[in-house]
Amino acid sequence: MATDTASGDNVLRPGGDDFRDVLGHFATGVTIITAVDGDEPVGVAANAFTSVSLDPPLVLFCVARSSTTWPRIERARRFAVNMLGEHQEDLSRLFARKGADRFGQVDWHVGVGGSPVLHDVLAYVDCEFWAEYDGGDHIIVVGRVLDLGVTDRAGPLVFFRGEYVRLTSL
Ligand SMILES: Cc1cc2nc3c(=O)[nH]c(=O)nc-3n(C[C@H](O)[C@H](O)[C@H](O)COP(=O)(O)O)c2cc1C
């Protein structure tokens, strides 16, 4: 990171480490995107998630083109977004680990929309595919919400500057 001596500001370049560092200052929740491929549940940790539209009810997530789970979610044409609570850091790590038995340590049921809803999550939205867009080395996936729900868990798991944090003020 270079320093602009005139203004004293840090001068950052829009790529690589600087991009990650600056965008990491935007705090997000953490989700597990799930689907059923054939008869097998699949899922992947993702924080690139947001709501899009109220009418119709749309949400989006971004998934890396390198993801091995993405083609299986795409095949299912439907997915659930499971929003993690502050007690679920281990689950986030598990669903980000290649080759792990991701569904071996979590209870779940098939939601109204046909995708796995993980137990004990903060909230979930159950979706069908609406659209996909080019997002560079990622794909932007928009889903139409078919069903949704919340639990009474206290607070969200938050991802900030590459670390897990909790909202202790809640
Ligand atoms: C907190 C957190 C957030 C993540 N967010 C995303 C994301 O939004 N999109 C994405 O493609 N990968 C994201 N990842 C990385 C994937 O979970 C990780 O690369 C995973 O191993 C991909 O597995 P797959 O090859 O089975 O798809 C995130 C990982 C963590 C720990």
PDB file of C-alpha atoms and ligand atoms in Angstrom:
ATOM      1  CA  MET A   1       0.000   0.000   0.000  1.00  0.00           C
ATOM      2  CA  ALA A   2       1.562   3.361  -1.075  1.00  0.00           C
ATOM      3  CA  THR A   3       1.023   6.709   0.689  1.00  0.00           C
ATOM      4  CA  ASP A   4       0.093   9.855  -1.257  1.00  0.00           C
ATOM      5  CA  THR A   5       2.472  12.358   0.370  1.00  0.00           C
ATOM      6  CA  ALA A   6       0.363  15.385  -0.688  1.00  0.00           C
ATOM      7  CA  SER A   7      -2.908  14.250   0.908  1.00  0.00           C
ATOM      8  CA  GLY A   8      -1.601  11.675   3.367  1.00  0.00           C
ATOM      9  CA  ASP A   9      -4.150   9.225   1.969  1.00  0.00           C
ATOM     10  CA  ASN A  10      -3.315   5.617   1.268  1.00  0.00           C
ATOM     11  CA  VAL A  11      -3.210   5.001  -2.469  1.00  0.00           C
ATOM     12  CA  LEU A  12      -4.666   1.647  -3.366  1.00  0.00           C
ATOM     13  CA  ARG A  13      -4.866  -0.184  -6.689  1.00  0.00           C
ATOM     14  CA  PRO A  14      -8.118  -1.892  -7.781  1.00  0.00           C
ATOM     15  CA  GLY A  15      -6.794  -5.441  -7.922  1.00  0.00           C
ATOM     16  CA  GLY A  16      -5.346  -8.312  -5.912  1.00  0.00           C
ATOM     17  CA  ASP A  17      -4.509  -7.756  -2.242  1.00  0.00           C
ATOM     18  CA  ASP A  18      -5.614  -4.097  -2.159  1.00  0.00           C
ATOM     19  CA  PHE A  19      -9.041  -5.045  -3.540  1.00  0.00           C
ATOM     20  CA  ARG A  20      -9.457  -7.775  -0.934  1.00  0.00           C
ATOM     21  CA  ASP A  21      -8.238  -5.494   1.868  1.00  0.00           C
ATOM     22  CA  VAL A  22     -10.526  -2.564   1.035  1.00  0.00           C
ATOM     23  CA  LEU A  23     -13.638  -4.647   0.291  1.00  0.00           C
ATOM     24  CA  GLY A  24     -13.007  -6.657   3.456  1.00  0.00           C
ATOM     25  CA  HIS A  25     -13.967  -3.515   5.403  1.00  0.00           C
ATOM     26  CA  PHE A  26     -17.571  -4.088   4.359  1.00  0.00           C
ATOM     27  CA  ALA A  27     -18.942  -6.299   7.152  1.00  0.00           C
ATOM     28  CA  THR A  28     -21.273  -9.072   6.019  1.00  0.00           C
ATOM     29  CA  GLY A  29     -23.145 -11.998   7.454  1.00  0.00           C
ATOM     30  CA  VAL A  30     -22.139 -15.533   6.555  1.00  0.00           C
ATOM     31  CA  THR A  31     -24.395 -17.966   4.700  1.00  0.00           C
ATOM     32  CA  ILE A  32     -24.369 -21.556   3.535  1.00  0.00           C
ATOM     33  CA  ILE A  33     -25.910 -21.940   0.082  1.00  0.00           C
ATOM     34  CA  THR A  34     -27.485 -25.398  -0.191  1.00  0.00           C
ATOM     35  CA  ALA A  35     -29.162 -27.518  -2.863  1.00  0.00           C
ATOM     36  CA  VAL A  36     -29.954 -31.149  -3.610  1.00  0.00           C
ATOM     37  CA  ASP A  37     -28.089 -32.703  -6.527  1.00  0.00           C
ATOM     38  CA  GLY A  38     -29.780 -35.995  -7.417  1.00  0.00           C
ATOM     39  CA  ASP A  39     -30.382 -37.276  -3.911  1.00  0.00           C
ATOM     40  CA  GLU A  40     -27.261 -35.744  -2.374  1.00  0.00           C
ATOM     41  CA  PRO A  41     -27.241 -32.498  -0.374  1.00  0.00           C
ATOM     42  CA  VAL A  42     -24.565 -29.999  -1.430  1.00  0.00           C
ATOM     43  CA  GLY A  43     -23.579 -26.682   0.057  1.00  0.00           C
ATOM     44  CA  VAL A  44     -20.927 -23.989   0.187  1.00  0.00           C
ATOM     45  CA  ALA A  45     -20.093 -21.095   2.542  1.00  0.00           C
ATOM     46  CA  ALA A  46     -20.679 -17.658   0.997  1.00  0.00           C
ATOM     47  CA  ASN A  47     -20.768 -14.084   2.280  1.00  0.00           C
ATOM     48  CA  ALA A  48     -21.450 -12.458  -1.110  1.00  0.00           C
ATOM     49  CA  PHE A  49     -25.195 -12.430  -0.514  1.00  0.00           C
ATOM     50  CA  THR A  50     -27.793  -9.666  -0.495  1.00  0.00           C
ATOM     51  CA  SER A  51     -31.457  -8.964  -1.031  1.00  0.00           C
ATOM     52  CA  VAL A  52     -32.397  -7.514  -4.442  1.00  0.00           C
ATOM     53  CA  SER A  53     -36.134  -6.959  -4.928  1.00  0.00           C
ATOM     54  CA  LEU A  54     -39.294  -6.950  -2.821  1.00  0.00           C
ATOM     55  CA  ASP A  55     -41.737  -7.510  -5.677  1.00  0.00           C
ATOM     56  CA  PRO A  56     -40.987 -10.082  -6.877  1.00  0.00           C
ATOM     57  CA  PRO A  57     -38.952 -11.197  -3.851  1.00  0.00           C
ATOM     58  CA  LEU A  58     -35.411 -11.698  -5.170  1.00  0.00           C
ATOM     59  CA  VAL A  59     -32.016 -12.301  -3.554  1.00  0.00           C
ATOM     60  CA  LEU A  60     -28.564 -12.863  -5.019  1.00  0.00           C
ATOM     61  CA  PHE A  61     -25.304 -14.564  -4.203  1.00  0.00           C
ATOM     62  CA  CYS A  62     -21.992 -14.619  -6.049  1.00  0.00           C
ATOM     63  CA  VAL A  63     -20.101 -17.844  -6.528  1.00  0.00           C
ATOM     64  CA  ALA A  64     -16.580 -18.392  -7.860  1.00  0.00           C
ATOM     65  CA  ARG A  65     -16.311 -20.023 -11.285  1.00  0.00           C
ATOM     66  CA  SER A  66     -13.774 -22.348  -9.633  1.00  0.00           C
ATOM     67  CA  SER A  67     -16.387 -23.667  -7.174  1.00  0.00           C
ATOM     68  CA  THR A  68     -16.932 -27.404  -7.533  1.00  0.00           C
ATOM     69  CA  THR A  69     -20.290 -27.147  -5.753  1.00  0.00           C
ATOM     70  CA  TRP A  70     -21.682 -24.470  -8.080  1.00  0.00           C
ATOM     71  CA  PRO A  71     -22.347 -26.790 -11.084  1.00  0.00           C
ATOM     72  CA  ARG A  72     -24.329 -29.033  -8.742  1.00  0.00           C
ATOM     73  CA  ILE A  73     -26.397 -26.123  -7.406  1.00  0.00           C
ATOM     74  CA  GLU A  74     -26.945 -24.937 -10.978  1.00  0.00           C
ATOM     75  CA  ARG A  75     -28.198 -28.382 -11.950  1.00  0.00           C
ATOM     76  CA  ALA A  76     -30.729 -28.322  -9.105  1.00  0.00           C
ATOM     77  CA  ARG A  77     -32.212 -25.000 -10.395  1.00  0.00           C
ATOM     78  CA  ARG A  78     -33.091 -24.142  -6.798  1.00  0.00           C
ATOM     79  CA  PHE A  79     -31.189 -23.321  -3.627  1.00  0.00           C
ATOM     80  CA  ALA A  80     -31.581 -22.233  -0.016  1.00  0.00           C
ATOM     81  CA  VAL A  81     -29.571 -19.509   1.692  1.00  0.00           C
ATOM     82  CA  ASN A  82     -28.931 -20.411   5.339  1.00  0.00           C
ATOM     83  CA  MET A  83     -27.857 -17.369   7.407  1.00  0.00           C
ATOM     84  CA  LEU A  84     -25.501 -18.411  10.175  1.00  0.00           C
ATOM     85  CA  GLY A  85     -25.767 -17.462  13.825  1.00  0.00           C
ATOM     86  CA  GLU A  86     -22.810 -16.409  15.967  1.00  0.00           C
ATOM     87  CA  HIS A  87     -22.502 -19.987  17.296  1.00  0.00           C
ATOM     88  CA  GLN A  88     -21.862 -21.415  13.801  1.00  0.00           C
ATOM     89  CA  GLU A  89     -18.292 -20.423  12.943  1.00  0.00           C
ATOM     90  CA  ASP A  90     -17.298 -24.100  12.782  1.00  0.00           C
ATOM     91  CA  LEU A  91     -20.058 -24.730  10.232  1.00  0.00           C
ATOM     92  CA  SER A  92     -18.792 -21.873   8.080  1.00  0.00           C
ATOM     93  CA  ARG A  93     -15.271 -23.299   8.158  1.00  0.00           C
ATOM     94  CA  LEU A  94     -16.586 -26.789   7.354  1.00  0.00           C
ATOM     95  CA  PHE A  95     -18.543 -25.615   4.306  1.00  0.00           C
ATOM     96  CA  ALA A  96     -15.493 -23.718   3.041  1.00  0.00           C
ATOM     97  CA  ARG A  97     -13.188 -26.754   3.302  1.00  0.00           C
ATOM     98  CA  LYS A  98     -12.573 -28.754   0.123  1.00  0.00           C
ATOM     99  CA  GLY A  99     -13.162 -32.492   0.446  1.00  0.00           C
ATOM    100  CA  ALA A 100     -14.896 -32.244   3.846  1.00  0.00           C
ATOM    101  CA  ASP A 101     -17.981 -34.293   4.752  1.00  0.00           C
ATOM    102  CA  ARG A 102     -20.010 -31.090   4.923  1.00  0.00           C
ATOM    103  CA  PHE A 103     -23.389 -32.600   5.818  1.00  0.00           C
ATOM    104  CA  GLY A 104     -21.943 -35.177   8.222  1.00  0.00           C
ATOM    105  CA  GLN A 105     -22.078 -32.834  11.222  1.00  0.00           C
ATOM    106  CA  VAL A 106     -25.273 -30.854  10.722  1.00  0.00           C
ATOM    107  CA  ASP A 107     -28.988 -31.629  10.944  1.00  0.00           C
ATOM    108  CA  TRP A 108     -31.192 -30.430   8.124  1.00  0.00           C
ATOM    109  CA  HIS A 109     -34.503 -31.011   6.414  1.00  0.00           C
ATOM    110  CA  VAL A 110     -35.792 -30.423   2.901  1.00  0.00           C
ATOM    111  CA  GLY A 111     -37.579 -27.072   2.778  1.00  0.00           C
ATOM    112  CA  VAL A 112     -40.755 -26.130   0.909  1.00  0.00           C
ATOM    113  CA  GLY A 113     -38.701 -25.202  -2.156  1.00  0.00           C
ATOM    114  CA  GLY A 114     -36.874 -28.550  -2.162  1.00  0.00           C
ATOM    115  CA  SER A 115     -33.478 -27.394  -0.831  1.00  0.00           C
ATOM    116  CA  PRO A 116     -31.769 -28.292   2.459  1.00  0.00           C
ATOM    117  CA  VAL A 117     -32.617 -25.982   5.352  1.00  0.00           C
ATOM    118  CA  LEU A 118     -29.977 -26.333   8.058  1.00  0.00           C
ATOM    119  CA  HIS A 119     -31.172 -26.598  11.643  1.00  0.00           C
ATOM    120  CA  ASP A 120     -30.297 -23.917  14.206  1.00  0.00           C
ATOM    121  CA  VAL A 121     -29.513 -21.237  11.630  1.00  0.00           C
ATOM    122  CA  LEU A 122     -30.497 -17.634  12.243  1.00  0.00           C
ATOM    123  CA  ALA A 123     -32.783 -17.436   9.216  1.00  0.00           C
ATOM    124  CA  TYR A 124     -33.174 -18.901   5.739  1.00  0.00           C
ATOM    125  CA  VAL A 125     -34.645 -18.159   2.333  1.00  0.00           C
ATOM    126  CA  ASP A 126     -35.632 -20.998   0.027  1.00  0.00           C
ATOM    127  CA  CYS A 127     -35.405 -20.066  -3.676  1.00  0.00           C
ATOM    128  CA  GLU A 128     -35.869 -21.121  -7.278  1.00  0.00           C
ATOM    129  CA  PHE A 129     -33.516 -19.897 -10.012  1.00  0.00           C
ATOM    130  CA  TRP A 130     -34.449 -16.534 -11.490  1.00  0.00           C
ATOM    131  CA  ALA A 131     -31.326 -15.470 -13.466  1.00  0.00           C
ATOM    132  CA  GLU A 132     -27.564 -15.814 -13.765  1.00  0.00           C
ATOM    133  CA  TYR A 133     -25.186 -13.025 -14.795  1.00  0.00           C
ATOM    134  CA  ASP A 134     -21.517 -12.775 -15.683  1.00  0.00           C
ATOM    135  CA  GLY A 135     -19.605 -11.541 -12.655  1.00  0.00           C
ATOM    136  CA  GLY A 136     -16.028 -11.798 -13.904  1.00  0.00           C
ATOM    137  CA  ASP A 137     -14.364 -14.695 -12.138  1.00  0.00           C
ATOM    138  CA  HIS A 138     -17.656 -15.156 -10.239  1.00  0.00           C
ATOM    139  CA  ILE A 139     -21.237 -15.808 -11.334  1.00  0.00           C
ATOM    140  CA  ILE A 140     -24.056 -13.648  -9.986  1.00  0.00           C
ATOM    141  CA  VAL A 141     -26.986 -15.909  -9.158  1.00  0.00           C
ATOM    142  CA  VAL A 142     -30.424 -14.399  -8.573  1.00  0.00           C
ATOM    143  CA  GLY A 143     -33.148 -16.452  -6.927  1.00  0.00           C
ATOM    144  CA  ARG A 144     -36.852 -15.916  -6.387  1.00  0.00           C
ATOM    145  CA  VAL A 145     -37.809 -16.552  -2.776  1.00  0.00           C
ATOM    146  CA  LEU A 146     -40.458 -19.271  -2.346  1.00  0.00           C
ATOM    147  CA  ASP A 147     -40.314 -19.640   1.417  1.00  0.00           C
ATOM    148  CA  LEU A 148     -38.434 -18.064   4.313  1.00  0.00           C
ATOM    149  CA  GLY A 149     -38.131 -18.235   8.063  1.00  0.00           C
ATOM    150  CA  VAL A 150     -36.270 -17.093  11.191  1.00  0.00           C
ATOM    151  CA  THR A 151     -35.379 -18.684  14.512  1.00  0.00           C
ATOM    152  CA  ASP A 152     -34.979 -16.912  17.845  1.00  0.00           C
ATOM    153  CA  ARG A 153     -31.180 -17.169  17.922  1.00  0.00           C
ATOM    154  CA  ALA A 154     -29.526 -14.091  19.426  1.00  0.00           C
ATOM    155  CA  GLY A 155     -27.075 -12.720  16.894  1.00  0.00           C
ATOM    156  CA  PRO A 156     -25.473 -13.236  13.495  1.00  0.00           C
ATOM    157  CA  LEU A 157     -22.045 -14.530  12.604  1.00  0.00           C
ATOM    158  CA  VAL A 158     -20.265 -11.572  11.020  1.00  0.00           C
ATOM    159  CA  PHE A 159     -17.308 -11.586   8.627  1.00  0.00           C
ATOM    160  CA  PHE A 160     -15.113  -8.476   8.747  1.00  0.00           C
ATOM    161  CA  ARG A 161     -11.583  -7.968   7.396  1.00  0.00           C
ATOM    162  CA  GLY A 162     -11.147 -11.709   6.925  1.00  0.00           C
ATOM    163  CA  GLU A 163     -12.120 -12.552  10.531  1.00  0.00           C
ATOM    164  CA  TYR A 164     -15.244 -13.866  12.228  1.00  0.00           C
ATOM    165  CA  VAL A 165     -16.720 -11.353  14.680  1.00  0.00           C
ATOM    166  CA  ARG A 166     -19.889 -11.152  16.781  1.00  0.00           C
ATOM    167  CA  LEU A 167     -22.223  -8.283  17.611  1.00  0.00           C
ATOM    168  CA  THR A 168     -21.783  -8.327  21.361  1.00  0.00           C
ATOM    169  CA  SER A 169     -24.117  -5.328  21.764  1.00  0.00           C
ATOM    170  CA  LEU A 170     -27.184  -7.337  20.731  1.00  0.00           C
TER     171      LEU A 170
HETATM  172  C1  LIG B   1     -16.693 -16.572   5.391  1.00  0.00           C
HETATM  173  C2  LIG B   1     -16.532 -17.122   3.985  1.00  0.00           C
HETATM  174  C3  LIG B   1     -17.199 -16.513   2.933  1.00  0.00           C
HETATM  175  C4  LIG B   1     -17.091 -17.012   1.625  1.00  0.00           C
HETATM  176  N1  LIG B   1     -17.794 -16.426   0.629  1.00  0.00           N
HETATM  177  C5  LIG B   1     -17.763 -16.934  -0.617  1.00  0.00           C
HETATM  178  C6  LIG B   1     -18.586 -16.394  -1.629  1.00  0.00           C
HETATM  179  O1  LIG B   1     -19.359 -15.462  -1.407  1.00  0.00           O
HETATM  180  N2  LIG B   1     -18.531 -16.963  -2.862  1.00  0.00           N
HETATM  181  C7  LIG B   1     -17.714 -18.007  -3.134  1.00  0.00           C
HETATM  182  O2  LIG B   1     -17.702 -18.476  -4.278  1.00  0.00           O
HETATM  183  N3  LIG B   1     -16.914 -18.552  -2.189  1.00  0.00           N
HETATM  184  C8  LIG B   1     -16.934 -18.041  -0.933  1.00  0.00           C
HETATM  185  N4  LIG B   1     -16.163 -18.590   0.057  1.00  0.00           N
HETATM  186  C9  LIG B   1     -15.210 -19.648  -0.290  1.00  0.00           C
HETATM  187  C10 LIG B   1     -15.844 -21.021  -0.471  1.00  0.00           C
HETATM  188  O3  LIG B   1     -16.644 -21.383   0.645  1.00  0.00           O
HETATM  189  C11 LIG B   1     -14.695 -22.048  -0.628  1.00  0.00           C
HETATM  190  O4  LIG B   1     -13.873 -21.670  -1.703  1.00  0.00           O
HETATM  191  C12 LIG B   1     -15.154 -23.470  -0.800  1.00  0.00           C
HETATM  192  O5  LIG B   1     -14.086 -24.347  -0.548  1.00  0.00           O
HETATM  193  C13 LIG B   1     -15.663 -23.760  -2.189  1.00  0.00           C
HETATM  194  O6  LIG B   1     -16.027 -25.112  -2.191  1.00  0.00           O
HETATM  195  P1  LIG B   1     -16.566 -25.844  -3.485  1.00  0.00           P
HETATM  196  O7  LIG B   1     -15.392 -26.044  -4.402  1.00  0.00           O
HETATM  197  O8  LIG B   1     -17.134 -27.116  -2.948  1.00  0.00           O
HETATM  198  O9  LIG B   1     -17.605 -24.978  -4.093  1.00  0.00           O
HETATM  199  C14 LIG B   1     -16.269 -18.116   1.360  1.00  0.00           C
HETATM  200  C15 LIG B   1     -15.580 -18.736   2.437  1.00  0.00           C
HETATM  201  C16 LIG B   1     -15.731 -18.248   3.725  1.00  0.00           C
HETATM  202  C17 LIG B   1     -15.011 -18.936   4.859  1.00  0.00           C
END
